[in-house]
mmCIF file of C-alpha atoms and ligand atoms in Angstrom:
data_model
loop_
_atom_site.group_PDB
_atom_site.id
_atom_site.type_symbol
_atom_site.label_atom_id
_atom_site.label_comp_id
_atom_site.label_asym_id
_atom_site.label_seq_id
_atom_site.Cartn_x
_atom_site.Cartn_y
_atom_site.Cartn_z
ATOM 1 C CA MET A 1 -20.494 -6.074 28.078
ATOM 2 C CA LYS A 2 -22.826 -4.288 25.507
ATOM 3 C CA LEU A 3 -24.458 -6.337 22.642
ATOM 4 C CA SER A 4 -21.994 -4.151 20.265
ATOM 5 C CA GLN A 5 -18.804 -4.808 21.871
ATOM 6 C CA ILE A 6 -20.000 -8.510 22.128
ATOM 7 C CA LEU A 7 -20.367 -8.435 18.248
ATOM 8 C CA ARG A 8 -17.386 -6.655 17.583
ATOM 9 C CA THR A 9 -15.264 -9.346 19.657
ATOM 10 C CA VAL A 10 -16.857 -12.110 17.763
ATOM 11 C CA PHE A 11 -16.268 -10.073 14.310
ATOM 12 C CA ILE A 12 -12.598 -10.006 15.441
ATOM 13 C CA ALA A 13 -12.230 -13.275 16.492
ATOM 14 C CA ALA A 14 -13.786 -14.660 13.300
ATOM 15 C CA VAL A 15 -11.204 -12.581 11.096
ATOM 16 C CA LEU A 16 -8.199 -14.041 13.223
ATOM 17 C CA LEU A 17 -9.708 -17.447 12.796
ATOM 18 C CA LEU A 18 -9.793 -16.881 8.954
ATOM 19 C CA ASN A 19 -6.388 -15.603 8.983
ATOM 20 C CA ALA A 20 -5.054 -18.414 10.925
ATOM 21 C CA GLY A 21 -4.625 -20.632 7.836
ATOM 22 C CA CYS A 22 -7.350 -23.210 8.951
ATOM 23 C CA GLY A 23 -8.431 -24.265 5.566
ATOM 24 C CA PRO A 24 -9.672 -22.270 2.526
ATOM 25 C CA VAL A 25 -10.305 -18.811 3.640
ATOM 26 C CA ASN A 26 -12.335 -17.235 0.691
ATOM 27 C CA GLU A 27 -15.568 -19.049 1.273
ATOM 28 C CA ALA A 28 -17.222 -15.963 2.803
ATOM 29 C CA GLY A 29 -16.574 -13.897 -0.267
ATOM 30 C CA ILE A 30 -13.897 -12.132 1.003
ATOM 31 C CA LEU A 31 -11.158 -10.983 -1.513
ATOM 32 C CA ARG A 32 -7.508 -11.327 -0.473
ATOM 33 C CA VAL A 33 -5.680 -8.606 -2.147
ATOM 34 C CA GLY A 34 -1.859 -7.846 -2.510
ATOM 35 C CA PHE A 35 -0.254 -4.591 -3.491
ATOM 36 C CA ASP A 36 3.436 -3.778 -4.719
ATOM 37 C CA ILE A 37 4.761 -0.875 -2.856
ATOM 38 C CA ASP A 38 7.471 0.959 -4.926
ATOM 39 C CA ASP A 39 5.438 2.869 -8.137
ATOM 40 C CA THR A 40 2.278 0.893 -6.911
ATOM 41 C CA VAL A 41 1.496 2.549 -3.318
ATOM 42 C CA LEU A 42 4.508 4.710 -3.043
ATOM 43 C CA LEU A 43 6.152 7.236 -5.436
ATOM 44 C CA SER A 44 9.631 6.505 -4.295
ATOM 45 C CA ARG A 45 11.743 7.531 -7.018
ATOM 46 C CA ASP A 46 13.431 10.289 -5.245
ATOM 47 C CA ILE A 47 15.181 7.835 -3.049
ATOM 48 C CA PHE A 48 16.538 6.046 -5.869
ATOM 49 C CA VAL A 49 17.747 9.075 -7.784
ATOM 50 C CA ASN A 50 19.135 10.208 -4.424
ATOM 51 C CA LEU A 51 21.272 7.553 -3.315
ATOM 52 C CA PRO A 52 24.699 8.318 -1.946
ATOM 53 C CA ALA A 53 27.682 6.990 -3.856
ATOM 54 C CA ASP A 54 28.402 4.411 -0.730
ATOM 55 C CA LYS A 55 24.985 3.170 -0.848
ATOM 56 C CA ARG A 56 24.374 2.173 -4.706
ATOM 57 C CA SER A 57 25.945 -0.706 -5.826
ATOM 58 C CA PRO A 58 24.610 -2.824 -4.308
ATOM 59 C CA ILE A 59 21.875 -0.706 -3.194
ATOM 60 C CA ASP A 60 21.630 -0.406 0.513
ATOM 61 C CA PHE A 61 17.906 -1.046 1.323
ATOM 62 C CA ALA A 62 18.383 -0.893 4.778
ATOM 63 C CA TRP A 63 19.293 2.840 4.439
ATOM 64 C CA VAL A 64 16.457 3.062 1.624
ATOM 65 C CA ASN A 65 13.860 1.468 4.211
ATOM 66 C CA LEU A 66 14.672 4.688 6.497
ATOM 67 C CA GLN A 67 13.897 7.413 3.871
ATOM 68 C CA ASP A 68 10.169 7.046 2.784
ATOM 69 C CA ARG A 69 9.043 9.604 5.564
ATOM 70 C CA GLN A 70 11.297 12.339 3.930
ATOM 71 C CA MET A 71 11.242 11.550 0.313
ATOM 72 C CA SER A 72 8.198 9.130 -0.817
ATOM 73 C CA LYS A 73 4.546 10.357 -1.718
ATOM 74 C CA LEU A 74 1.546 8.169 -1.465
ATOM 75 C CA ILE A 75 -0.034 7.266 -4.845
ATOM 76 C CA THR A 76 -3.341 8.625 -4.169
ATOM 77 C CA PRO A 77 -5.459 6.580 -6.650
ATOM 78 C CA THR A 78 -3.796 3.183 -5.065
ATOM 79 C CA ALA A 79 -4.641 4.575 -1.563
ATOM 80 C CA GLU A 80 -8.369 5.090 -2.686
ATOM 81 C CA LEU A 81 -8.260 1.507 -3.906
ATOM 82 C CA ILE A 82 -6.958 0.073 -0.681
ATOM 83 C CA HIS A 83 -9.561 2.054 1.199
ATOM 84 C CA PHE A 84 -12.228 0.634 -1.089
ATOM 85 C CA PHE A 85 -11.281 -2.747 -0.368
ATOM 86 C CA ASN A 86 -10.977 -2.444 3.243
ATOM 87 C CA ALA A 87 -14.287 -0.609 3.398
ATOM 88 C CA HIS A 88 -15.867 -3.729 1.913
ATOM 89 C CA GLY A 89 -14.531 -6.300 4.428
ATOM 90 C CA HIS A 90 -11.898 -7.426 2.044
ATOM 91 C CA GLN A 91 -8.299 -8.100 3.215
ATOM 92 C CA VAL A 92 -5.019 -6.143 1.968
ATOM 93 C CA PHE A 93 -1.727 -7.041 1.868
ATOM 94 C CA PHE A 94 1.630 -5.794 0.614
ATOM 95 C CA ILE A 95 4.479 -7.321 -0.850
ATOM 96 C CA THR A 96 7.651 -5.734 -1.969
ATOM 97 C CA ALA A 97 10.920 -6.713 -3.645
ATOM 98 C CA ARG A 98 12.823 -4.695 -1.104
ATOM 99 C CA PRO A 99 14.951 -6.474 1.462
ATOM 100 C CA GLY A 100 13.372 -6.286 4.862
ATOM 101 C CA ASP A 101 16.335 -4.719 6.676
ATOM 102 C CA ASN A 102 14.616 -1.766 8.783
ATOM 103 C CA GLY A 103 11.463 -2.877 7.219
ATOM 104 C CA ASP A 104 9.472 -1.643 10.442
ATOM 105 C CA THR A 105 10.231 1.880 9.209
ATOM 106 C CA LEU A 106 8.396 1.137 6.132
ATOM 107 C CA ALA A 107 5.480 -0.430 7.894
ATOM 108 C CA ALA A 108 5.298 2.587 10.398
ATOM 109 C CA PHE A 109 5.176 5.029 7.439
ATOM 110 C CA LEU A 110 2.576 3.019 5.558
ATOM 111 C CA THR A 111 0.602 2.866 8.798
ATOM 112 C CA GLU A 112 0.820 6.757 8.911
ATOM 113 C CA GLN A 113 -0.118 7.010 5.435
ATOM 114 C CA LEU A 114 -2.738 4.799 5.136
ATOM 115 C CA GLY A 115 -4.627 5.114 8.459
ATOM 116 C CA PHE A 116 -4.728 1.613 9.498
ATOM 117 C CA PRO A 117 -1.945 -0.800 11.078
ATOM 118 C CA VAL A 118 0.786 -1.955 8.459
ATOM 119 C CA ILE A 119 2.730 -4.694 10.226
ATOM 120 C CA LYS A 120 6.120 -6.502 8.879
ATOM 121 C CA ASN A 121 5.516 -10.237 8.337
ATOM 122 C CA ALA A 122 1.870 -9.626 9.248
ATOM 123 C CA ASN A 123 0.337 -7.464 6.278
ATOM 124 C CA LEU A 124 3.702 -6.515 4.771
ATOM 125 C CA PHE A 125 6.117 -8.925 3.324
ATOM 126 C CA PHE A 126 9.800 -8.439 2.156
ATOM 127 C CA GLU A 127 10.335 -10.710 -1.111
ATOM 128 C CA PRO A 128 13.803 -9.978 -2.601
ATOM 129 C CA LYS A 129 14.545 -11.137 -5.862
ATOM 130 C CA GLN A 130 16.719 -14.266 -6.603
ATOM 131 C CA THR A 131 19.792 -14.092 -9.322
ATOM 132 C CA LEU A 132 19.802 -17.122 -11.515
ATOM 133 C CA GLY A 133 22.634 -17.062 -14.209
ATOM 134 C CA ASP A 134 22.745 -13.334 -15.043
ATOM 135 C CA GLN A 135 18.797 -12.839 -14.686
ATOM 136 C CA ARG A 136 17.212 -11.246 -11.648
ATOM 137 C CA TYR A 137 13.780 -13.048 -10.980
ATOM 138 C CA THR A 138 10.976 -12.358 -8.672
ATOM 139 C CA THR A 139 9.968 -14.562 -5.913
ATOM 140 C CA LYS A 140 6.805 -12.722 -5.045
ATOM 141 C CA HIS A 141 4.838 -15.559 -6.200
ATOM 142 C CA ARG A 142 5.994 -17.568 -3.174
ATOM 143 C CA ARG A 143 4.216 -15.334 -0.688
ATOM 144 C CA MET A 144 1.041 -14.812 -2.973
ATOM 145 C CA LYS A 145 0.603 -18.681 -2.535
ATOM 146 C CA LYS A 146 1.117 -18.766 1.237
ATOM 147 C CA LEU A 147 -1.326 -15.584 1.380
ATOM 148 C CA ASP A 148 -3.882 -17.488 -0.789
ATOM 149 C CA LEU A 149 -4.121 -14.063 -2.777
ATOM 150 C CA ASP A 150 -6.855 -13.526 -5.289
ATOM 151 C CA LEU A 151 -5.737 -10.098 -6.747
ATOM 152 C CA TYR A 152 -2.382 -8.609 -7.128
ATOM 153 C CA TYR A 153 -1.776 -4.985 -8.135
ATOM 154 C CA GLY A 154 1.994 -3.895 -9.393
ATOM 155 C CA ASP A 155 3.657 -1.649 -11.808
ATOM 156 C CA SER A 156 6.499 -4.024 -12.799
ATOM 157 C CA ASP A 157 6.630 -6.909 -15.372
ATOM 158 C CA THR A 158 7.965 -9.100 -12.545
ATOM 159 C CA ASP A 159 4.788 -8.034 -10.434
ATOM 160 C CA ILE A 160 2.508 -9.584 -13.024
ATOM 161 C CA ILE A 161 4.785 -12.606 -13.733
ATOM 162 C CA ALA A 162 4.726 -13.531 -9.845
ATOM 163 C CA ALA A 163 0.830 -13.325 -9.780
ATOM 164 C CA LEU A 164 0.639 -15.428 -12.868
ATOM 165 C CA LYS A 165 3.163 -17.937 -11.091
ATOM 166 C CA ALA A 166 1.087 -17.864 -8.232
ATOM 167 C CA GLY A 167 -2.602 -18.255 -10.076
ATOM 168 C CA VAL A 168 -3.503 -14.737 -8.967
ATOM 169 C CA HIS A 169 -5.257 -12.277 -11.012
ATOM 170 C CA PRO A 170 -2.813 -9.812 -12.272
ATOM 171 C CA VAL A 171 -3.479 -6.112 -12.483
ATOM 172 C CA ARG A 172 -0.895 -3.394 -13.589
ATOM 173 C CA VAL A 173 -0.665 -0.223 -12.110
ATOM 174 C CA VAL A 174 0.551 2.677 -14.554
ATOM 175 C CA ARG A 175 4.176 3.492 -13.374
ATOM 176 C CA HIS A 176 4.583 7.172 -13.012
ATOM 177 C CA GLN A 177 6.046 8.864 -16.179
ATOM 178 C CA SER A 178 9.136 10.348 -14.075
ATOM 179 C CA SER A 179 9.648 6.839 -12.841
ATOM 180 C CA ILE A 180 9.642 5.388 -16.308
ATOM 181 C CA ASP A 181 12.138 8.169 -17.456
ATOM 182 C CA GLN A 182 14.223 7.237 -14.599
ATOM 183 C CA TYR A 183 13.956 3.739 -14.883
ATOM 184 C CA GLY A 184 12.258 2.117 -17.521
ATOM 185 C CA LYS A 185 13.423 -1.407 -17.161
ATOM 186 C CA ASN A 186 10.786 -4.071 -15.926
ATOM 187 C CA PHE A 187 8.042 -1.881 -17.253
ATOM 188 C CA PHE A 188 6.593 -3.478 -20.729
ATOM 189 C CA GLY A 189 10.274 -4.430 -21.148
ATOM 190 C CA ASP A 190 11.594 -0.866 -21.387
ATOM 191 C CA THR A 191 9.531 1.543 -23.216
ATOM 192 C CA THR A 192 12.489 4.182 -23.095
ATOM 193 C CA ASP A 193 14.283 1.880 -25.486
ATOM 194 C CA GLY A 194 12.145 0.056 -27.579
ATOM 195 C CA THR A 195 14.908 -1.122 -30.280
ATOM 196 C CA THR A 196 16.103 -4.418 -29.083
ATOM 197 C CA ILE A 197 14.873 -7.927 -28.733
ATOM 198 C CA ALA A 198 14.740 -7.893 -24.818
ATOM 199 C CA ALA A 199 12.850 -4.293 -25.127
ATOM 200 C CA PRO A 200 10.842 -4.222 -28.267
ATOM 201 C CA PHE A 201 7.966 -2.150 -27.236
ATOM 202 C CA SER A 202 8.133 1.617 -27.811
ATOM 203 C CA ASP A 203 6.532 4.705 -26.003
ATOM 204 C CA LEU A 204 3.962 4.376 -28.781
ATOM 205 C CA ASP A 205 3.321 0.819 -27.953
ATOM 206 C CA LYS A 206 2.873 1.745 -24.506
ATOM 207 C CA GLN A 207 0.204 4.233 -25.237
ATOM 208 C CA LEU A 208 -1.585 1.324 -27.377
ATOM 209 C CA PHE A 209 -1.209 -0.907 -24.474
ATOM 210 C CA TYR A 210 -2.841 1.610 -22.200
ATOM 211 C CA ARG A 211 -5.634 2.496 -24.596
ATOM 212 C CA ALA A 212 -6.662 -1.249 -24.788
ATOM 213 C CA SER A 213 -6.169 -1.863 -20.858
ATOM 214 C CA VAL A 214 -4.106 -4.935 -21.454
ATOM 215 C CA GLY A 215 -0.219 -5.533 -21.138
ATOM 216 C CA VAL A 216 2.494 -7.658 -22.494
ATOM 217 C CA PHE A 217 1.194 -10.732 -20.097
ATOM 218 C CA GLY A 218 -2.221 -10.472 -20.987
ATOM 219 C CA GLU A 219 -2.697 -8.795 -17.595
ATOM 220 C CA SER A 220 -5.288 -5.940 -16.990
ATOM 221 C CA ILE A 221 -4.150 -2.384 -16.732
ATOM 222 C CA TYR A 222 -5.561 -0.420 -13.943
ATOM 223 C CA PRO A 223 -7.113 2.767 -16.083
ATOM 224 C CA ILE A 224 -5.909 5.786 -14.113
ATOM 225 C CA ILE A 225 -2.780 7.525 -14.838
ATOM 226 C CA TRP A 226 -1.732 9.407 -11.937
ATOM 227 C CA PRO A 227 -0.522 13.043 -12.680
ATOM 228 C CA GLY A 228 1.726 13.020 -9.276
ATOM 229 C CA PRO A 229 1.382 14.532 -5.949
ATOM 230 C CA THR A 230 0.053 17.963 -5.679
ATOM 231 C CA ASP A 231 2.776 20.675 -5.064
ATOM 232 C CA GLU A 232 2.128 21.659 -1.306
ATOM 233 C CA THR A 233 3.509 25.179 -2.131
ATOM 234 C CA GLU A 234 0.810 25.961 -4.813
HETATM 235 MG MG1 MG B 301 6.960 -1.502 -8.218
#
Protein backbone atom coordinates (compact mmCIF):
# COMPACT_ATOMS: atom_id res chain seq x y z
CA MET A 1 0.00 0.00 0.00
CA LYS A 2 1.35 3.43 -0.96
CA LEU A 3 1.95 6.03 1.74
CA SER A 4 -0.78 8.25 0.27
CA GLN A 5 -3.28 5.37 0.48
CA ILE A 6 -2.30 4.67 4.09
CA LEU A 7 -2.68 8.35 4.99
CA ARG A 8 -6.09 8.47 3.27
CA THR A 9 -7.25 5.34 5.14
CA VAL A 10 -6.08 6.79 8.46
CA PHE A 11 -7.84 10.08 7.66
CA ILE A 12 -11.16 8.39 6.79
CA ALA A 13 -10.95 6.22 9.92
CA ALA A 14 -10.32 9.34 12.04
CA VAL A 15 -13.33 11.11 10.51
CA LEU A 16 -15.56 8.08 11.15
CA LEU A 17 -14.36 7.91 14.75
CA LEU A 18 -15.09 11.60 15.20
CA ASN A 19 -18.59 11.00 13.86
CA ALA A 20 -19.20 7.99 16.08
CA GLY A 21 -20.31 10.22 18.93
CA CYS A 22 -17.39 9.32 21.18
CA GLY A 23 -17.21 12.43 23.36
CA PRO A 24 -16.71 16.01 22.23
CA VAL A 25 -16.17 16.08 18.51
CA ASN A 26 -15.08 19.63 17.91
CA GLU A 27 -11.71 19.66 19.58
CA ALA A 28 -9.88 19.68 16.27
CA GLY A 29 -11.52 22.93 15.21
CA ILE A 30 -13.83 21.17 12.79
CA LEU A 31 -17.15 22.97 12.51
CA ARG A 32 -20.39 21.02 12.25
CA VAL A 33 -22.65 23.11 10.06
CA GLY A 34 -26.34 22.54 9.37
CA PHE A 35 -28.49 23.76 6.50
CA ASP A 36 -32.23 23.86 5.98
CA ILE A 37 -33.38 22.67 2.54
CA ASP A 38 -36.40 24.59 1.18
CA ASP A 39 -35.53 28.19 0.28
CA THR A 40 -32.05 27.70 1.76
CA VAL A 41 -30.40 25.03 -0.43
CA LEU A 42 -33.20 24.56 -2.97
CA LEU A 43 -35.61 26.98 -4.57
CA SER A 44 -38.50 24.52 -4.42
CA ARG A 45 -41.33 27.03 -4.67
CA ASP A 46 -42.59 25.54 -7.93
CA ILE A 47 -43.37 22.26 -6.21
CA PHE A 48 -45.57 23.92 -3.63
CA VAL A 49 -47.38 26.19 -6.10
CA ASN A 50 -48.07 23.22 -8.37
CA LEU A 51 -49.43 20.83 -5.76
CA PRO A 52 -52.26 18.78 -7.31
CA ALA A 53 -55.61 19.37 -5.60
CA ASP A 54 -55.56 15.92 -3.97
CA LYS A 55 -52.10 16.53 -2.45
CA ARG A 56 -52.65 19.93 -0.81
CA SER A 57 -54.47 19.34 2.44
CA PRO A 58 -52.54 17.94 4.12
CA ILE A 59 -49.53 18.38 1.83
CA ASP A 60 -48.44 14.99 0.50
CA PHE A 61 -44.72 15.14 1.22
CA ALA A 62 -44.17 11.63 -0.12
CA TRP A 63 -45.14 13.20 -3.47
CA VAL A 64 -43.20 16.44 -2.80
CA ASN A 65 -39.98 14.50 -2.14
CA LEU A 66 -40.20 12.99 -5.65
CA GLN A 67 -40.50 16.34 -7.45
CA ASP A 68 -37.19 18.16 -6.88
CA ARG A 69 -35.53 16.84 -10.01
CA GLN A 70 -38.32 18.32 -12.12
CA MET A 71 -39.02 21.54 -10.25
CA SER A 72 -36.32 22.61 -7.76
CA LYS A 73 -33.27 24.76 -8.47
CA LEU A 74 -30.04 24.86 -6.51
CA ILE A 75 -29.55 28.18 -4.69
CA THR A 76 -26.02 28.85 -5.86
CA PRO A 77 -24.75 31.15 -3.05
CA THR A 78 -25.71 28.47 -0.51
CA ALA A 79 -24.06 25.76 -2.61
CA GLU A 80 -20.86 27.86 -2.69
CA LEU A 81 -21.03 28.19 1.09
CA ILE A 82 -21.44 24.41 1.48
CA HIS A 83 -18.46 23.77 -0.80
CA PHE A 84 -16.45 26.35 1.14
CA PHE A 85 -17.08 24.49 4.41
CA ASN A 86 -16.31 21.11 2.83
CA ALA A 87 -13.11 22.43 1.26
CA HIS A 88 -11.87 23.48 4.70
CA GLY A 89 -12.61 20.09 6.27
CA HIS A 90 -15.77 21.11 8.13
CA GLN A 91 -18.78 18.80 8.30
CA VAL A 92 -22.06 19.66 6.63
CA PHE A 93 -25.51 18.34 7.56
CA PHE A 94 -28.99 19.02 6.27
CA ILE A 95 -32.12 19.21 8.42
CA THR A 96 -35.51 19.73 6.79
CA ALA A 97 -39.00 19.96 8.25
CA ARG A 98 -40.27 17.86 5.35
CA PRO A 99 -41.42 14.41 6.50
CA GLY A 100 -39.07 11.68 5.31
CA ASP A 101 -41.26 9.56 3.03
CA ASN A 102 -39.32 9.14 -0.25
CA GLY A 103 -36.51 11.11 1.38
CA ASP A 104 -33.96 8.98 -0.45
CA THR A 105 -35.05 10.66 -3.67
CA LEU A 106 -34.32 14.11 -2.22
CA ALA A 107 -30.97 12.76 -0.98
CA ALA A 108 -30.12 11.50 -4.48
CA PHE A 109 -31.03 14.87 -6.01
CA LEU A 110 -28.85 16.75 -3.50
CA THR A 111 -26.00 14.31 -4.16
CA GLU A 112 -26.24 15.04 -7.87
CA GLN A 113 -26.52 18.82 -7.42
CA LEU A 114 -23.81 19.23 -4.77
CA GLY A 115 -21.36 16.58 -6.00
CA PHE A 116 -20.85 14.68 -2.72
CA PRO A 117 -22.85 11.90 -1.04
CA VAL A 118 -26.00 13.08 0.73
CA ILE A 119 -27.61 10.19 2.58
CA LYS A 120 -30.89 10.05 4.49
CA ASN A 121 -30.32 9.69 8.25
CA ALA A 122 -26.55 10.09 7.79
CA ASN A 123 -26.18 13.73 6.78
CA LEU A 124 -29.78 14.50 5.74
CA PHE A 125 -32.44 14.46 8.44
CA PHE A 126 -36.22 14.85 8.28
CA GLU A 127 -37.70 16.58 11.33
CA PRO A 128 -41.36 17.53 10.77
CA LYS A 129 -43.07 20.16 12.87
CA GLN A 130 -45.17 19.28 15.89
CA THR A 131 -48.66 20.64 16.56
CA LEU A 132 -49.39 21.97 20.05
CA GLY A 133 -52.79 23.58 20.44
CA ASP A 134 -53.35 25.54 17.23
CA GLN A 135 -49.66 26.26 16.60
CA ARG A 136 -47.05 24.35 14.63
CA TYR A 137 -43.63 24.24 16.27
CA THR A 138 -40.24 23.24 14.94
CA THR A 139 -38.55 20.10 16.26
CA LYS A 140 -35.27 20.64 14.40
CA HIS A 141 -33.47 21.67 17.59
CA ARG A 142 -33.59 18.06 18.83
CA ARG A 143 -31.58 16.91 15.81
CA MET A 144 -29.24 19.91 16.06
CA LYS A 145 -28.42 18.91 19.64
CA LYS A 146 -27.84 15.27 18.70
CA LEU A 147 -25.52 16.37 15.89
CA ASP A 148 -23.70 18.83 18.17
CA LEU A 149 -23.94 21.53 15.50
CA ASP A 150 -22.02 24.79 15.75
CA LEU A 151 -23.82 26.76 13.04
CA TYR A 152 -27.17 26.54 11.31
CA TYR A 153 -28.34 28.31 8.15
CA GLY A 154 -32.04 28.62 7.35
CA ASP A 155 -34.54 31.04 5.86
CA SER A 156 -37.49 30.65 8.26
CA ASP A 157 -38.23 32.07 11.68
CA THR A 158 -38.56 28.48 12.91
CA ASP A 159 -35.02 27.68 11.69
CA ILE A 160 -33.70 30.51 13.84
CA ILE A 161 -35.84 29.47 16.81
CA ALA A 162 -34.62 25.85 16.54
CA ALA A 163 -30.99 26.94 16.44
CA LEU A 164 -31.44 29.18 19.48
CA LYS A 165 -33.18 26.35 21.36
CA ALA A 166 -30.25 24.07 20.54
CA GLY A 167 -27.59 26.63 21.50
CA VAL A 168 -26.41 26.74 17.87
CA HIS A 169 -25.37 29.99 16.15
CA PRO A 170 -28.24 30.91 13.80
CA VAL A 171 -27.73 32.52 10.39
CA ARG A 172 -30.67 33.69 8.30
CA VAL A 173 -30.57 33.03 4.56
CA VAL A 174 -32.67 35.56 2.66
CA ARG A 175 -35.72 33.87 1.15
CA HIS A 176 -36.17 34.47 -2.58
CA GLN A 177 -38.70 37.23 -3.27
CA SER A 178 -40.88 34.92 -5.39
CA SER A 179 -41.17 32.58 -2.40
CA ILE A 180 -41.93 35.48 -0.04
CA ASP A 181 -44.68 36.60 -2.41
CA GLN A 182 -46.12 33.08 -2.56
CA TYR A 183 -45.79 32.18 1.12
CA GLY A 184 -44.67 35.01 3.35
CA LYS A 185 -45.40 33.29 6.66
CA ASN A 186 -42.55 32.22 8.93
CA PHE A 187 -40.24 34.90 7.48
CA PHE A 188 -39.87 37.87 9.88
CA GLY A 189 -43.45 37.01 10.87
CA ASP A 190 -44.99 37.74 7.48
CA THR A 191 -43.69 40.85 5.71
CA THR A 192 -46.39 40.55 3.06
CA ASP A 193 -48.82 41.48 5.84
CA GLY A 194 -47.14 43.81 8.35
CA THR A 195 -50.36 45.05 9.96
CA THR A 196 -51.19 42.58 12.73
CA ILE A 197 -49.88 41.73 16.17
CA ALA A 198 -48.63 38.38 14.85
CA ALA A 199 -47.05 39.96 11.75
CA PRO A 200 -46.03 43.52 12.64
CA PHE A 201 -43.06 43.81 10.27
CA SER A 202 -43.70 45.28 6.83
CA ASP A 203 -41.68 44.99 3.64
CA LEU A 204 -40.00 48.28 4.64
CA ASP A 205 -39.02 46.79 8.00
CA LYS A 206 -37.63 43.76 6.16
CA GLN A 207 -35.32 46.07 4.20
CA LEU A 208 -34.13 47.62 7.49
CA PHE A 209 -33.37 44.15 8.86
CA TYR A 210 -31.45 43.27 5.68
CA ARG A 211 -29.44 46.48 5.80
CA ALA A 212 -28.52 45.94 9.45
CA SER A 213 -27.80 42.21 8.84
CA VAL A 214 -29.72 41.32 11.98
CA GLY A 215 -33.08 39.62 12.28
CA VAL A 216 -36.03 39.51 14.65
CA PHE A 217 -34.32 37.07 17.00
CA GLY A 218 -30.94 38.80 16.93
CA GLU A 219 -29.66 36.33 14.36
CA SER A 220 -27.11 37.19 11.66
CA ILE A 221 -28.37 37.61 8.11
CA TYR A 222 -26.21 36.11 5.36
CA PRO A 223 -25.69 39.22 3.25
CA ILE A 224 -26.35 37.79 -0.20
CA ILE A 225 -29.66 38.33 -1.94
CA TRP A 226 -29.84 35.75 -4.72
CA PRO A 227 -31.46 37.06 -7.93
CA GLY A 228 -32.64 33.58 -8.90
CA PRO A 229 -31.67 30.83 -11.30
CA THR A 230 -30.18 31.77 -14.65
CA ASP A 231 -32.69 31.22 -17.40
CA GLU A 232 -31.15 28.38 -19.41
CA THR A 233 -32.90 29.56 -22.56
CA GLU A 234 -31.04 32.90 -22.56
MG1 LIG B 1 -36.75 26.80 4.54
